[in-house]
CSV table of N, CA, C and O in Angstrom, one decimal:
chain,number,residue,atom,x,y,z
A,11,MET,N,171.7,89.2,72.5
A,11,MET,CA,173.1,89.4,72.2
A,11,MET,C,173.3,89.3,70.7
A,11,MET,O,172.8,88.4,70.0
A,12,ILE,N,174.1,90.2,70.2
A,12,ILE,CA,174.4,90.2,68.7
A,12,ILE,C,175.4,89.2,68.5
A,12,ILE,O,176.4,89.1,69.2
A,13,MET,N,175.2,88.4,67.4
A,13,MET,CA,176.2,87.4,67.0
A,13,MET,C,176.7,87.7,65.6
A,13,MET,O,175.9,88.1,64.8
A,14,PRO,N,177.9,87.4,65.4
A,14,PRO,CA,178.4,87.6,64.0
A,14,PRO,C,177.7,86.7,63.0
A,14,PRO,O,177.2,85.6,63.4
A,15,LEU,N,177.6,87.1,61.8
A,15,LEU,CA,177.1,86.3,60.7
A,15,LEU,C,178.3,85.6,60.1
A,15,LEU,O,179.1,86.3,59.5
A,16,ASP,N,178.4,84.3,60.3
A,16,ASP,CA,179.5,83.5,59.8
A,16,ASP,C,179.1,82.8,58.5
A,16,ASP,O,178.3,81.9,58.5
A,17,VAL,N,179.6,83.3,57.4
A,17,VAL,CA,179.2,82.7,56.1
A,17,VAL,C,180.4,82.1,55.4
A,17,VAL,O,180.5,81.9,54.2
A,18,THR,N,181.4,81.7,56.2
A,18,THR,CA,182.7,81.1,55.7
A,18,THR,C,182.4,79.8,55.0
A,18,THR,O,183.3,79.4,54.2
A,19,ASP,N,181.3,79.1,55.2
A,19,ASP,CA,181.1,77.8,54.6
A,19,ASP,C,180.4,77.9,53.2
A,19,ASP,O,180.2,76.9,52.6
A,20,GLN,N,180.2,79.1,52.8
A,20,GLN,CA,179.5,79.2,51.5
A,20,GLN,C,180.5,78.9,50.3
A,20,GLN,O,181.7,79.4,50.4
A,21,LYS,N,180.0,78.2,49.4
A,21,LYS,CA,180.9,77.8,48.3
A,21,LYS,C,180.4,78.2,46.9
A,21,LYS,O,181.1,78.0,45.9
A,22,THR,N,179.2,78.8,46.8
A,22,THR,CA,178.6,79.2,45.6
A,22,THR,C,178.4,80.7,45.6
A,22,THR,O,177.9,81.2,46.5
A,23,PHE,N,178.9,81.3,44.5
A,23,PHE,CA,178.8,82.8,44.4
A,23,PHE,C,178.2,83.2,43.1
A,23,PHE,O,178.3,82.6,42.1
A,24,PRO,N,177.4,84.3,43.1
A,24,PRO,CA,177.3,85.2,44.3
A,24,PRO,C,176.4,84.5,45.3
A,24,PRO,O,175.5,83.7,45.0
A,25,HIS,N,176.6,84.9,46.6
A,25,HIS,CA,175.8,84.4,47.7
A,25,HIS,C,175.1,85.6,48.3
A,25,HIS,O,175.7,86.7,48.5
A,26,TYR,N,173.8,85.5,48.6
A,26,TYR,CA,173.0,86.6,49.1
A,26,TYR,C,172.5,86.3,50.5
A,26,TYR,O,172.1,85.1,50.8
A,27,GLU,N,172.4,87.3,51.3
A,27,GLU,CA,171.9,87.2,52.7
A,27,GLU,C,171.0,88.5,52.9
A,27,GLU,O,171.3,89.5,52.4
A,28,VAL,N,170.0,88.3,53.7
A,28,VAL,CA,169.2,89.4,54.2
A,28,VAL,C,169.2,89.3,55.7
A,28,VAL,O,168.9,88.3,56.3
A,29,ILE,N,169.8,90.4,56.4
A,29,ILE,CA,169.9,90.4,57.8
A,29,ILE,C,169.3,91.6,58.4
A,29,ILE,O,169.1,92.6,57.7
A,30,THR,N,169.1,91.5,59.7
A,30,THR,CA,168.6,92.7,60.4
A,30,THR,C,169.7,93.2,61.3
A,30,THR,O,170.3,92.4,62.1
A,31,VAL,N,170.1,94.5,61.3
A,31,VAL,CA,171.1,95.0,62.1
A,31,VAL,C,170.6,96.1,62.9
A,31,VAL,O,169.5,96.7,62.6
A,32,SER,N,171.3,96.4,64.0
A,32,SER,CA,170.9,97.6,64.9
A,32,SER,C,171.9,98.7,64.8
A,32,SER,O,172.8,98.6,63.8
A,33,THR,N,172.0,99.6,65.7
A,33,THR,CA,173.0,100.7,65.6
A,33,THR,C,174.3,100.2,66.1
A,33,THR,O,175.3,100.9,66.0
A,34,ASN,N,174.4,98.9,66.7
A,34,ASN,CA,175.6,98.3,67.0
A,34,ASN,C,176.1,97.4,65.9
A,34,ASN,O,175.3,96.9,65.1
A,35,ALA,N,177.4,97.3,65.7
A,35,ALA,CA,178.0,96.6,64.6
A,35,ALA,C,177.6,95.1,64.6
A,35,ALA,O,177.7,94.5,65.6
A,36,THR,N,177.3,94.6,63.4
A,36,THR,CA,177.1,93.2,63.1
A,36,THR,C,178.3,92.8,62.3
A,36,THR,O,178.5,93.4,61.2
A,37,GLU,N,179.1,91.9,62.7
A,37,GLU,CA,180.3,91.4,62.0
A,37,GLU,C,179.8,90.3,61.0
A,37,GLU,O,179.0,89.4,61.3
A,38,ILE,N,180.2,90.5,59.7
A,38,ILE,CA,180.0,89.5,58.7
A,38,ILE,C,181.4,88.8,58.4
A,38,ILE,O,182.2,89.5,57.9
A,39,ILE,N,181.5,87.6,58.8
A,39,ILE,CA,182.7,86.8,58.6
A,39,ILE,C,182.7,86.2,57.2
A,39,ILE,O,181.8,85.4,56.9
A,40,LEU,N,183.7,86.6,56.4
A,40,LEU,CA,183.7,86.3,55.0
A,40,LEU,C,184.3,85.0,54.6
A,40,LEU,O,185.3,84.6,55.2
A,41,PRO,N,183.8,84.3,53.6
A,41,PRO,CA,184.4,83.1,53.0
A,41,PRO,C,185.7,83.5,52.3
A,41,PRO,O,185.8,84.6,51.8
A,42,SER,N,186.7,82.6,52.2
A,42,SER,CA,188.0,82.9,51.6
A,42,SER,C,187.9,83.3,50.1
A,42,SER,O,188.7,84.0,49.6
A,43,GLN,N,186.9,82.8,49.4
A,43,GLN,CA,186.7,83.0,48.0
A,43,GLN,C,186.1,84.4,47.7
A,43,GLN,O,186.2,84.9,46.6
A,44,CYS,N,185.5,85.0,48.7
A,44,CYS,CA,184.8,86.3,48.5
A,44,CYS,C,185.8,87.4,48.4
A,44,CYS,O,186.7,87.6,49.3
A,45,ASN,N,185.8,88.2,47.3
A,45,ASN,CA,186.7,89.3,47.2
A,45,ASN,C,185.9,90.6,46.9
A,45,ASN,O,186.6,91.6,46.6
A,46,MET,N,184.6,90.6,47.1
A,46,MET,CA,183.8,91.8,47.0
A,46,MET,C,182.5,91.6,47.8
A,46,MET,O,181.9,90.5,47.7
A,47,VAL,N,182.1,92.6,48.5
A,47,VAL,CA,180.8,92.6,49.2
A,47,VAL,C,180.0,93.8,48.8
A,47,VAL,O,180.6,94.9,48.7
A,48,GLN,N,178.7,93.6,48.6
A,48,GLN,CA,177.8,94.7,48.3
A,48,GLN,C,176.8,94.7,49.5
A,48,GLN,O,176.3,93.7,49.9
A,49,ILE,N,176.6,95.9,50.1
A,49,ILE,CA,175.7,96.1,51.2
A,49,ILE,C,174.8,97.2,51.0
A,49,ILE,O,175.2,98.3,50.5
A,50,GLY,N,173.5,97.1,51.2
A,50,GLY,CA,172.5,98.2,51.1
A,50,GLY,C,171.3,98.0,51.9
A,50,GLY,O,171.0,96.9,52.3
A,51,CYS,N,170.5,99.1,52.0
A,51,CYS,CA,169.3,99.1,52.7
A,51,CYS,C,168.3,100.0,52.1
A,51,CYS,O,168.7,101.2,51.9
A,52,PRO,N,167.1,99.6,51.7
A,52,PRO,CA,166.2,100.6,51.1
A,52,PRO,C,165.7,101.7,52.0
A,52,PRO,O,165.5,102.8,51.5
A,53,GLN,N,165.6,101.5,53.3
A,53,GLN,CA,164.9,102.5,54.1
A,53,GLN,C,165.8,103.3,55.0
A,53,GLN,O,165.5,104.4,55.3
A,54,LYS,N,167.0,102.8,55.3
A,54,LYS,CA,167.8,103.6,56.3
A,54,LYS,C,169.3,103.7,55.9
A,54,LYS,O,169.8,102.8,55.2
A,55,GLN,N,169.9,104.7,56.3
A,55,GLN,CA,171.4,104.9,56.1
A,55,GLN,C,172.1,103.9,57.0
A,55,GLN,O,171.7,103.6,58.1
A,56,LEU,N,173.2,103.3,56.4
A,56,LEU,CA,174.0,102.3,57.1
A,56,LEU,C,175.4,102.9,57.3
A,56,LEU,O,175.8,103.8,56.6
A,57,PHE,N,176.1,102.3,58.3
A,57,PHE,CA,177.5,102.5,58.5
A,57,PHE,C,178.2,101.2,58.2
A,57,PHE,O,177.8,100.1,58.7
A,58,VAL,N,179.3,101.3,57.5
A,58,VAL,CA,180.2,100.1,57.3
A,58,VAL,C,181.6,100.4,57.8
A,58,VAL,O,182.1,101.5,57.7
A,59,GLY,N,182.2,99.4,58.4
A,59,GLY,CA,183.5,99.6,59.0
A,59,GLY,C,184.3,98.3,58.9
A,59,GLY,O,183.8,97.3,58.5
A,60,GLN,N,185.6,98.5,59.2
A,60,GLN,CA,186.5,97.4,59.1
A,60,GLN,C,187.5,97.5,60.3
A,60,GLN,O,187.5,96.9,61.3
A,61,ASN,N,188.5,98.5,60.1
A,61,ASN,CA,189.5,98.7,61.2
A,61,ASN,C,188.9,99.3,62.4
A,61,ASN,O,188.0,100.2,62.3
A,62,GLY,N,189.3,98.9,63.6
A,62,GLY,CA,188.8,99.5,64.8
A,62,GLY,C,187.4,99.1,65.2
A,62,GLY,O,186.8,99.7,66.1
A,63,CYS,N,186.8,98.1,64.5
A,63,CYS,CA,185.4,97.7,64.8
A,63,CYS,C,185.3,96.4,65.6
A,63,CYS,O,186.2,95.5,65.5
A,64,THR,N,184.3,96.3,66.4
A,64,THR,CA,184.1,95.1,67.2
A,64,THR,C,182.6,94.7,67.1
A,64,THR,O,181.7,95.6,67.2
A,65,ASP,N,182.3,93.4,66.9
A,65,ASP,CA,180.9,93.0,66.9
A,65,ASP,C,180.2,93.4,68.1
A,65,ASP,O,180.7,93.2,69.2
A,66,GLY,N,179.0,93.9,67.9
A,66,GLY,CA,178.1,94.3,69.1
A,66,GLY,C,178.4,95.7,69.7
A,66,GLY,O,177.7,96.1,70.6
A,67,GLN,N,179.4,96.4,69.1
A,67,GLN,CA,179.8,97.7,69.6
A,67,GLN,C,179.4,98.7,68.6
A,67,GLN,O,179.3,98.4,67.4
A,68,THR,N,179.4,100.0,69.0
A,68,THR,CA,179.2,101.1,68.0
A,68,THR,C,180.4,101.2,67.1
A,68,THR,O,181.5,101.1,67.6
A,69,ILE,N,180.2,101.4,65.8
A,69,ILE,CA,181.3,101.6,64.9
A,69,ILE,C,181.8,103.0,65.2
A,69,ILE,O,181.1,104.0,65.1
A,70,PRO,N,183.1,103.1,65.5
A,70,PRO,CA,183.7,104.5,65.8
A,70,PRO,C,183.5,105.4,64.6
A,70,PRO,O,183.6,105.1,63.5
A,71,GLU,N,183.1,106.7,64.9
A,71,GLU,CA,182.9,107.7,63.9
A,71,GLU,C,184.0,107.9,63.0
A,71,GLU,O,183.8,108.1,61.8
A,72,ASP,N,185.3,107.8,63.4
A,72,ASP,CA,186.4,108.0,62.6
A,72,ASP,C,186.8,106.7,61.9
A,72,ASP,O,187.9,106.7,61.2
A,73,LYS,N,186.1,105.6,62.0
A,73,LYS,CA,186.4,104.3,61.4
A,73,LYS,C,185.3,103.8,60.5
A,73,LYS,O,185.2,102.6,60.3
A,74,ARG,N,184.3,104.7,60.1
A,74,ARG,CA,183.2,104.1,59.3
A,74,ARG,C,183.0,104.9,58.0
A,74,ARG,O,183.4,106.0,57.9
A,75,PHE,N,182.3,104.2,57.2
A,75,PHE,CA,181.8,104.8,55.9
A,75,PHE,C,180.3,104.7,55.9
A,75,PHE,O,179.7,103.8,56.3
A,76,PHE,N,179.6,105.7,55.4
A,76,PHE,CA,178.2,105.7,55.4
A,76,PHE,C,177.7,105.3,54.0
A,76,PHE,O,178.3,105.5,53.0
A,77,VAL,N,176.5,104.6,54.0
A,77,VAL,CA,175.8,104.2,52.8
A,77,VAL,C,174.4,104.8,52.9
A,77,VAL,O,173.7,104.5,53.8
A,78,PRO,N,174.1,105.8,52.0
A,78,PRO,CA,172.8,106.4,52.1
A,78,PRO,C,171.7,105.4,51.9
A,78,PRO,O,171.9,104.4,51.2
A,79,ALA,N,170.5,105.7,52.4
A,79,ALA,CA,169.4,104.8,52.3
A,79,ALA,C,169.1,104.7,50.8
A,79,ALA,O,169.3,105.6,50.0
A,80,ASN,N,168.6,103.5,50.4
A,80,ASN,CA,168.2,103.2,49.1
A,80,ASN,C,169.4,103.2,48.1
A,80,ASN,O,169.3,103.5,46.9
A,81,ASN,N,170.6,102.9,48.6
A,81,ASN,CA,171.8,102.7,47.9
A,81,ASN,C,172.5,101.5,48.3
A,81,ASN,O,172.2,100.9,49.4
A,82,ALA,N,173.5,101.1,47.5
A,82,ALA,CA,174.4,100.0,47.9
A,82,ALA,C,175.8,100.4,47.9
A,82,ALA,O,176.2,101.3,47.1
A,83,TYR,N,176.6,99.8,48.7
A,83,TYR,CA,178.0,100.1,48.8
A,83,TYR,C,178.7,98.8,48.4
A,83,TYR,O,178.4,97.7,48.8
A,84,GLU,N,179.7,99.0,47.5
A,84,GLU,CA,180.5,97.9,47.0
A,84,GLU,C,181.9,98.0,47.6
A,84,GLU,O,182.6,98.9,47.3
A,85,ALA,N,182.2,97.0,48.4
A,85,ALA,CA,183.5,97.0,49.2
A,85,ALA,C,184.4,95.9,48.6
A,85,ALA,O,184.1,94.7,48.7
A,86,PRO,N,185.5,96.3,47.9
A,86,PRO,CA,186.5,95.3,47.5
A,86,PRO,C,187.2,94.8,48.7
A,86,PRO,O,187.5,95.5,49.6
A,87,ILE,N,187.5,93.5,48.6
A,87,ILE,CA,188.2,92.9,49.7
A,87,ILE,C,189.7,92.6,49.2
A,87,ILE,O,189.9,92.1,48.1
A,88,GLY,N,190.7,92.9,50.0
A,88,GLY,CA,192.1,92.8,49.6
A,88,GLY,C,192.4,91.3,49.4
A,88,GLY,O,191.6,90.4,49.5
A,89,ARG,N,193.7,91.1,49.0
A,89,ARG,CA,194.2,89.8,48.7
A,89,ARG,C,195.4,89.6,49.6
A,89,ARG,O,196.1,90.5,50.0
A,90,GLY,N,195.7,88.3,49.7
A,90,GLY,CA,196.9,88.0,50.5
A,90,GLY,C,196.9,88.5,51.9
A,90,GLY,O,195.8,88.4,52.6
A,91,GLN,N,198.0,89.0,52.4
A,91,GLN,CA,198.0,89.5,53.8
A,91,GLN,C,197.1,90.7,54.1
A,91,GLN,O,196.8,91.0,55.2
A,92,SER,N,196.8,91.4,53.0
A,92,SER,CA,195.9,92.6,53.2
A,92,SER,C,194.4,92.3,53.2
A,92,SER,O,193.6,93.1,53.3
A,93,ARG,N,194.1,91.0,53.0
A,93,ARG,CA,192.7,90.6,52.9
A,93,ARG,C,191.9,90.7,54.2
A,93,ARG,O,192.4,90.2,55.2
A,94,ALA,N,190.8,91.3,54.1
A,94,ALA,CA,189.9,91.4,55.3
A,94,ALA,C,189.2,90.1,55.5
A,94,ALA,O,188.7,89.5,54.5
A,95,LYS,N,189.1,89.6,56.7
A,95,LYS,CA,188.4,88.4,57.0
A,95,LYS,C,187.0,88.6,57.4
A,95,LYS,O,186.1,87.7,57.4
A,96,SER,N,186.6,89.9,57.6
A,96,SER,CA,185.2,90.3,57.9
A,96,SER,C,185.0,91.7,57.6
A,96,SER,O,185.9,92.5,57.4
A,97,ILE,N,183.7,92.1,57.7
A,97,ILE,CA,183.3,93.5,57.5
A,97,ILE,C,182.2,93.7,58.5
A,97,ILE,O,181.5,92.8,58.9
A,98,PHE,N,182.0,95.0,58.9
A,98,PHE,CA,181.0,95.3,60.0
A,98,PHE,C,180.0,96.2,59.4
A,98,PHE,O,180.3,97.1,58.6
A,99,VAL,N,178.7,96.1,59.8
A,99,VAL,CA,177.6,96.9,59.3
A,99,VAL,C,176.7,97.3,60.4
A,99,VAL,O,176.5,96.4,61.3
A,100,ALA,N,176.2,98.5,60.5
A,100,ALA,CA,175.3,99.0,61.5
A,100,ALA,C,174.3,99.9,60.9
A,100,ALA,O,174.6,100.6,59.8
A,101,SER,N,173.1,100.1,61.5
A,101,SER,CA,172.1,101.0,61.1
A,101,SER,C,172.4,102.4,61.7
A,101,SER,O,173.0,102.5,62.8
A,102,SER,N,172.1,103.5,61.0
A,102,SER,CA,172.3,104.8,61.6
A,102,SER,C,171.2,105.1,62.7
A,102,SER,O,171.5,105.9,63.5
A,103,GLU,N,170.1,104.4,62.6
A,103,GLU,CA,169.1,104.6,63.6
A,103,GLU,C,168.2,103.3,63.7
A,103,GLU,O,167.8,102.8,62.6
A,104,GLY,N,167.9,102.9,64.8
A,104,GLY,CA,167.0,101.7,65.0
A,104,GLY,C,167.5,100.5,64.3
A,104,GLY,O,168.6,100.4,64.0
A,105,ASN,N,166.6,99.5,64.0
A,105,ASN,CA,166.9,98.3,63.3
A,105,ASN,C,166.7,98.6,61.8
A,105,ASN,O,165.9,99.4,61.4
A,106,ALA,N,167.5,97.8,61.0
A,106,ALA,CA,167.4,98.0,59.5
A,106,ALA,C,167.5,96.6,58.9
A,106,ALA,O,168.3,95.8,59.4
A,107,THR,N,166.8,96.4,57.8
A,107,THR,CA,166.9,95.2,57.0
A,107,THR,C,168.0,95.5,56.0
A,107,THR,O,167.9,96.4,55.2
A,108,VAL,N,169.1,94.7,56.0
A,108,VAL,CA,170.2,94.9,55.2
A,108,VAL,C,170.4,93.7,54.1
A,108,VAL,O,170.3,92.6,54.5
A,109,TYR,N,170.6,94.1,52.9
A,109,TYR,CA,170.8,93.1,51.8
A,109,TYR,C,172.3,93.1,51.6
A,109,TYR,O,173.0,94.1,51.4
A,110,VAL,N,172.8,91.8,51.6
A,110,VAL,CA,174.3,91.6,51.5
A,110,VAL,C,174.5,90.6,50.3
A,110,VAL,O,173.8,89.6,50.2
A,111,ALA,N,175.4,91.0,49.4
A,111,ALA,CA,175.8,90.1,48.3
A,111,ALA,C,177.3,89.8,48.5
A,111,ALA,O,178.1,90.8,48.6
A,112,LEU,N,177.7,88.6,48.5
A,112,LEU,CA,179.1,88.1,48.6
A,112,LEU,C,179.5,87.7,47.2
A,112,LEU,O,178.8,86.9,46.6
A,113,ILE,N,180.5,88.3,46.7
A,113,ILE,CA,180.9,88.1,45.3
A,113,ILE,C,182.3,87.6,45.1
A,113,ILE,O,183.2,88.0,45.8
A,114,GLU,N,182.5,86.6,44.2
A,114,GLU,CA,183.9,86.2,43.9
A,114,GLU,C,184.1,86.6,42.4
A,114,GLU,O,183.4,86.2,41.5
A,115,LYS,N,185.1,87.5,42.2
A,115,LYS,CA,185.3,87.9,40.8
A,115,LYS,C,186.5,87.2,40.2
A,115,LYS,O,187.4,86.8,40.8
């Protein structure tokens, strides 16, 4: 069973994680100080989503952004009421090793 990655207890930034994801969404629950996330994978294309996503489910095609292999995506996180509490990531095919950087600017 896929479990969300809860990093809300992190207090030092930048904070780095290396995770394995499948074609189903893995939710990354963000710490309140984090206002930017960088996500990338050297070998495989990734999908990143927010609205309309559920942990362990496929990210809907109309609710995702793609990150080409060997690239990183920088996602700014909103402030106040528009702030995202989490972000979702999935591989385009099979399992993928994903590098995540949580940043406080």
